[in-house]
CSV table of N, CA and C in Angstrom, one decimal:
chain,number,residue,atom,x,y,z
A,1,MET,N,-4.7,-4.4,-2.9
A,1,MET,CA,-5.0,-3.1,-2.3
A,1,MET,C,-6.4,-2.7,-2.6
A,2,ALA,N,-6.9,-2.9,-3.7
A,2,ALA,CA,-8.3,-2.5,-4.0
A,2,ALA,C,-9.3,-3.1,-3.1
A,3,VAL,N,-9.1,-4.4,-2.8
A,3,VAL,CA,-10.1,-5.1,-1.9
A,3,VAL,C,-10.0,-4.5,-0.5
A,4,GLU,N,-8.8,-4.2,0.0
A,4,GLU,CA,-8.7,-3.6,1.3
A,4,GLU,C,-9.3,-2.2,1.3
A,5,ASP,N,-9.0,-1.4,0.2
A,5,ASP,CA,-9.6,-0.1,0.1
A,5,ASP,C,-11.1,-0.1,0.1
A,6,GLY,N,-11.7,-1.1,-0.6
A,6,GLY,CA,-13.1,-1.2,-0.6
A,6,GLY,C,-13.7,-1.6,0.7
A,7,ALA,N,-13.0,-2.5,1.4
A,7,ALA,CA,-13.5,-2.9,2.7
A,7,ALA,C,-13.5,-1.8,3.7
A,8,VAL,N,-12.4,-1.0,3.7
A,8,VAL,CA,-12.3,0.1,4.7
A,8,VAL,C,-13.3,1.2,4.3
A,9,LEU,N,-13.5,1.5,3.1
A,9,LEU,CA,-14.4,2.5,2.7
A,9,LEU,C,-15.9,2.0,3.0
A,10,GLY,N,-16.1,0.8,2.7
A,10,GLY,CA,-17.4,0.2,3.0
A,10,GLY,C,-17.8,0.3,4.5
A,11,GLN,N,-16.8,0.0,5.3
A,11,GLN,CA,-17.0,0.0,6.8
A,11,GLN,C,-17.2,1.4,7.2
A,12,LEU,N,-16.5,2.4,6.7
A,12,LEU,CA,-16.7,3.8,7.1
A,12,LEU,C,-18.1,4.3,6.7
A,13,LEU,N,-18.5,3.9,5.5
A,13,LEU,CA,-19.8,4.3,5.0
A,13,LEU,C,-20.9,3.7,5.8
A,14,THR,N,-20.7,2.4,6.1
A,14,THR,CA,-21.7,1.7,6.9
A,14,THR,C,-21.9,2.3,8.3
A,15,THR,N,-20.8,2.6,8.9
A,15,THR,CA,-20.8,3.3,10.2
A,15,THR,C,-21.5,4.6,10.1
A,16,ALA,N,-21.2,5.4,9.1
A,16,ALA,CA,-21.9,6.7,9.0
A,16,ALA,C,-23.4,6.5,8.7
A,17,GLN,N,-23.8,5.5,7.9
A,17,GLN,CA,-25.2,5.2,7.6
A,17,GLN,C,-26.0,4.7,8.9
A,18,SER,N,-25.3,4.1,9.8
A,18,SER,CA,-26.0,3.6,11.0
A,18,SER,C,-26.3,4.7,11.9
A,19,ARG,N,-25.7,5.9,11.7
A,19,ARG,CA,-26.1,7.1,12.5
A,19,ARG,C,-27.2,7.8,11.8
A,20,ALA,N,-27.7,8.8,12.4
A,20,ALA,CA,-28.7,9.6,11.8
A,20,ALA,C,-28.1,10.4,10.6
A,21,LEU,N,-28.7,10.3,9.4
A,21,LEU,CA,-28.1,11.0,8.3
A,21,LEU,C,-28.5,12.5,8.4
A,22,PRO,N,-27.6,13.4,7.9
A,22,PRO,CA,-27.9,14.8,7.9
A,22,PRO,C,-29.2,15.1,7.1
A,23,ASN,N,-29.8,16.2,7.5
A,23,ASN,CA,-31.1,16.6,6.9
A,23,ASN,C,-30.8,17.5,5.6
A,24,SER,N,-29.7,18.2,5.6
A,24,SER,CA,-29.5,19.1,4.4
A,24,SER,C,-28.4,18.5,3.5
A,25,ALA,N,-28.4,18.9,2.3
A,25,ALA,CA,-27.4,18.5,1.3
A,25,ALA,C,-26.0,19.0,1.7
A,26,THR,N,-26.0,20.2,2.3
A,26,THR,CA,-24.7,20.7,2.7
A,26,THR,C,-24.1,19.9,3.8
A,27,GLU,N,-24.9,19.5,4.8
A,27,GLU,CA,-24.4,18.7,5.9
A,27,GLU,C,-24.0,17.3,5.4
A,28,PHE,N,-24.8,16.8,4.4
A,28,PHE,CA,-24.5,15.4,3.9
A,28,PHE,C,-23.1,15.5,3.2
A,29,ARG,N,-22.9,16.5,2.4
A,29,ARG,CA,-21.6,16.7,1.7
A,29,ARG,C,-20.5,16.8,2.7
A,30,ALA,N,-20.7,17.5,3.7
A,30,ALA,CA,-19.7,17.7,4.8
A,30,ALA,C,-19.4,16.3,5.4
A,31,MET,N,-20.4,15.5,5.7
A,31,MET,CA,-20.2,14.2,6.3
A,31,MET,C,-19.4,13.3,5.3
A,32,ILE,N,-19.7,13.3,4.1
A,32,ILE,CA,-19.0,12.5,3.1
A,32,ILE,C,-17.5,13.0,3.0
A,33,THR,N,-17.3,14.3,3.0
A,33,THR,CA,-16.0,14.8,3.0
A,33,THR,C,-15.2,14.4,4.2
A,34,ASP,N,-15.8,14.4,5.3
A,34,ASP,CA,-15.1,13.9,6.6
A,34,ASP,C,-14.8,12.4,6.5
A,35,ILE,N,-15.7,11.6,5.9
A,35,ILE,CA,-15.5,10.2,5.8
A,35,ILE,C,-14.3,10.0,4.8
A,36,LEU,N,-14.3,10.7,3.7
A,36,LEU,CA,-13.2,10.5,2.8
A,36,LEU,C,-11.8,11.0,3.3
A,37,SER,N,-11.8,12.0,4.1
A,37,SER,CA,-10.6,12.5,4.8
A,37,SER,C,-10.1,11.4,5.7
A,38,LEU,N,-11.0,10.8,6.5
A,38,LEU,CA,-10.6,9.8,7.4
A,38,LEU,C,-10.1,8.6,6.7
A,39,TYR,N,-10.7,8.2,5.6
A,39,TYR,CA,-10.3,7.1,4.7
A,39,TYR,C,-8.9,7.3,4.2
A,40,GLU,N,-8.6,8.5,3.8
A,40,GLU,CA,-7.3,8.8,3.3
A,40,GLU,C,-6.2,8.7,4.4
A,41,ARG,N,-6.5,9.2,5.6
A,41,ARG,CA,-5.6,9.1,6.7
A,41,ARG,C,-5.3,7.6,7.1
A,42,LEU,N,-6.4,6.8,7.0
A,42,LEU,CA,-6.2,5.4,7.4
A,42,LEU,C,-5.4,4.6,6.3
A,43,ARG,N,-5.6,5.0,5.1
A,43,ARG,CA,-5.0,4.1,4.0
A,43,ARG,C,-3.7,4.6,3.4
A,44,LYS,N,-3.4,5.9,3.6
A,44,LYS,CA,-2.3,6.5,2.9
A,44,LYS,C,-0.9,5.8,3.1
A,45,GLU,N,-0.6,5.6,4.4
A,45,GLU,CA,0.7,5.0,4.7
A,45,GLU,C,0.9,3.6,4.1
A,46,ARG,N,-0.2,2.8,4.3
A,46,ARG,CA,-0.1,1.4,3.8
A,46,ARG,C,0.0,1.4,2.3
A,47,THR,N,-0.7,2.3,1.6
A,47,THR,CA,-0.7,2.3,0.2
A,47,THR,C,0.6,2.8,-0.3
A,48,GLU,N,1.2,3.8,0.3
A,48,GLU,CA,2.5,4.3,-0.1
A,48,GLU,C,3.6,3.2,0.1
A,49,THR,N,3.5,2.4,1.2
A,49,THR,CA,4.4,1.3,1.5
A,49,THR,C,4.3,0.3,0.4
A,50,ASN,N,3.1,-0.1,0.0
A,50,ASN,CA,2.9,-1.1,-1.0
A,50,ASN,C,3.5,-0.6,-2.4
A,51,VAL,N,3.2,0.6,-2.7
A,51,VAL,CA,3.8,1.1,-4.0
A,51,VAL,C,5.3,1.1,-4.0
A,52,LEU,N,5.9,1.6,-2.9
A,52,LEU,CA,7.3,1.6,-2.7
A,52,LEU,C,7.9,0.1,-2.9
A,53,GLY,N,7.2,-0.8,-2.2
A,53,GLY,CA,7.7,-2.2,-2.3
A,53,GLY,C,7.6,-2.7,-3.8
A,54,ALA,N,6.5,-2.3,-4.5
A,54,ALA,CA,6.4,-2.8,-5.9
A,54,ALA,C,7.5,-2.2,-6.7
A,55,VAL,N,7.8,-0.9,-6.5
A,55,VAL,CA,8.8,-0.2,-7.3
A,55,VAL,C,10.2,-0.9,-7.0
A,56,GLN,N,10.5,-1.2,-5.7
A,56,GLN,CA,11.7,-1.8,-5.4
A,56,GLN,C,11.8,-3.2,-6.0
A,57,SER,N,10.7,-4.0,-6.0
A,57,SER,CA,10.7,-5.3,-6.6
A,57,SER,C,11.0,-5.2,-8.1
A,58,ARG,N,10.3,-4.2,-8.7
A,58,ARG,CA,10.5,-4.0,-10.2
A,58,ARG,C,12.0,-3.7,-10.5
A,59,ASP,N,12.5,-2.8,-9.7
A,59,ASP,CA,13.9,-2.4,-9.9
A,59,ASP,C,14.9,-3.6,-9.7
A,60,PHE,N,14.6,-4.4,-8.7
A,60,PHE,CA,15.4,-5.5,-8.3
A,60,PHE,C,15.3,-6.7,-9.4
A,61,TYR,N,14.1,-7.0,-9.8
A,61,TYR,CA,14.0,-8.2,-10.7
A,61,TYR,C,14.1,-7.9,-12.2
A,62,ARG,N,14.0,-6.6,-12.6
A,62,ARG,CA,14.0,-6.3,-14.0
A,62,ARG,C,15.3,-5.5,-14.3
A,63,LEU,N,16.4,-6.2,-14.2
A,63,LEU,CA,17.7,-5.6,-14.5
A,63,LEU,C,18.2,-6.1,-15.9
A,64,CYS,N,18.8,-5.2,-16.6
A,64,CYS,CA,19.4,-5.6,-17.9
A,64,CYS,C,20.7,-6.5,-17.5
A,65,ASP,N,21.1,-7.3,-18.5
A,65,ASP,CA,22.3,-8.1,-18.3
A,65,ASP,C,23.4,-7.2,-18.0
A,66,GLY,N,24.2,-7.6,-17.0
A,66,GLY,CA,25.4,-6.8,-16.6
A,66,GLY,C,25.8,-7.0,-15.2
A,67,SER,N,26.6,-6.1,-14.6
A,67,SER,CA,27.1,-6.3,-13.3
A,67,SER,C,26.0,-6.3,-12.2
A,68,GLU,N,25.1,-5.4,-12.3
A,68,GLU,CA,24.0,-5.3,-11.3
A,68,GLU,C,23.2,-6.6,-11.3
A,69,GLN,N,22.9,-7.1,-12.5
A,69,GLN,CA,22.1,-8.3,-12.7
A,69,GLN,C,22.9,-9.5,-12.1
A,70,MET,N,24.2,-9.6,-12.3
A,70,MET,CA,25.0,-10.7,-11.8
A,70,MET,C,25.1,-10.6,-10.3
A,71,GLU,N,25.2,-9.4,-9.7
A,71,GLU,CA,25.2,-9.3,-8.3
A,71,GLU,C,23.9,-9.7,-7.7
A,72,ARG,N,22.8,-9.3,-8.3
A,72,ARG,CA,21.5,-9.7,-7.8
A,72,ARG,C,21.3,-11.2,-7.9
A,73,ASP,N,21.8,-11.9,-8.9
A,73,ASP,CA,21.7,-13.3,-9.1
A,73,ASP,C,22.5,-14.0,-8.0
A,74,GLN,N,23.7,-13.4,-7.6
A,74,GLN,CA,24.5,-14.0,-6.5
A,74,GLN,C,23.7,-13.9,-5.2
A,75,ILE,N,23.1,-12.8,-4.9
A,75,ILE,CA,22.3,-12.6,-3.7
A,75,ILE,C,21.2,-13.6,-3.7
A,76,LEU,N,20.5,-13.7,-4.8
A,76,LEU,CA,19.3,-14.7,-4.8
A,76,LEU,C,19.8,-16.1,-4.6
A,77,SER,N,21.0,-16.5,-5.2
A,77,SER,CA,21.4,-17.8,-5.1
A,77,SER,C,21.8,-18.2,-3.6
A,78,ARG,N,22.1,-17.2,-2.8
A,78,ARG,CA,22.5,-17.4,-1.4
A,78,ARG,C,21.3,-17.2,-0.4
A,79,LEU,N,20.1,-17.0,-0.9
A,79,LEU,CA,19.0,-16.6,0.0
A,79,LEU,C,18.8,-17.6,1.1
A,80,PRO,N,18.7,-18.9,0.9
A,80,PRO,CA,18.5,-19.8,2.0
A,80,PRO,C,19.5,-19.8,3.1
A,81,ASP,N,20.8,-19.5,2.7
A,81,ASP,CA,21.9,-19.5,3.6
A,81,ASP,C,22.0,-18.1,4.4
A,82,SER,N,21.6,-17.1,3.6
A,82,SER,CA,21.9,-15.7,4.2
A,82,SER,C,20.7,-15.2,5.0
A,83,GLN,N,19.5,-15.7,4.9
A,83,GLN,CA,18.3,-15.2,5.5
A,83,GLN,C,18.2,-13.7,5.2
A,84,TRP,N,18.4,-13.4,3.9
A,84,TRP,CA,18.4,-12.0,3.4
A,84,TRP,C,17.0,-11.4,3.6
A,85,THR,N,17.0,-10.2,4.1
A,85,THR,CA,15.8,-9.4,4.1
A,85,THR,C,16.2,-8.0,3.5
A,86,GLY,N,15.3,-7.5,2.7
A,86,GLY,CA,15.6,-6.1,2.1
A,86,GLY,C,15.1,-5.1,3.1
A,87,ASP,N,15.2,-3.8,2.6
A,87,ASP,CA,14.7,-2.7,3.5
A,87,ASP,C,13.2,-2.5,3.2
A,88,CYS,N,12.6,-3.3,2.4
A,88,CYS,CA,11.2,-3.2,2.2
A,88,CYS,C,10.4,-3.8,3.3
A,89,LYS,N,9.2,-3.2,3.6
A,89,LYS,CA,8.4,-3.7,4.8
A,89,LYS,C,7.7,-4.9,4.4
A,90,TRP,N,7.8,-5.4,3.2
A,90,TRP,CA,7.1,-6.7,2.8
A,90,TRP,C,7.8,-7.9,3.4
A,91,ASN,N,9.0,-7.8,3.8
A,91,ASN,CA,9.7,-9.0,4.3
A,91,ASN,C,9.2,-9.3,5.7
């Protein structure tokens, strides 16, 4: 995610730099604020999806011994046959 974030932010700043930069500090701050707001709108959904997927993976793979862990192991043992996909967008 960090590489993607850096690439998007770099592209936004490069695009802004290719235009005429504001003359005043106030206008410059406003431009940077606009760029960061756009960055957040562009990245928020994907970042939230990634975090949710990581949490789901953690919960699925780090189970204590017991019935949930045994059920998970049965699901995993049938993966090639079942074509299982979870509700995570990573699949």
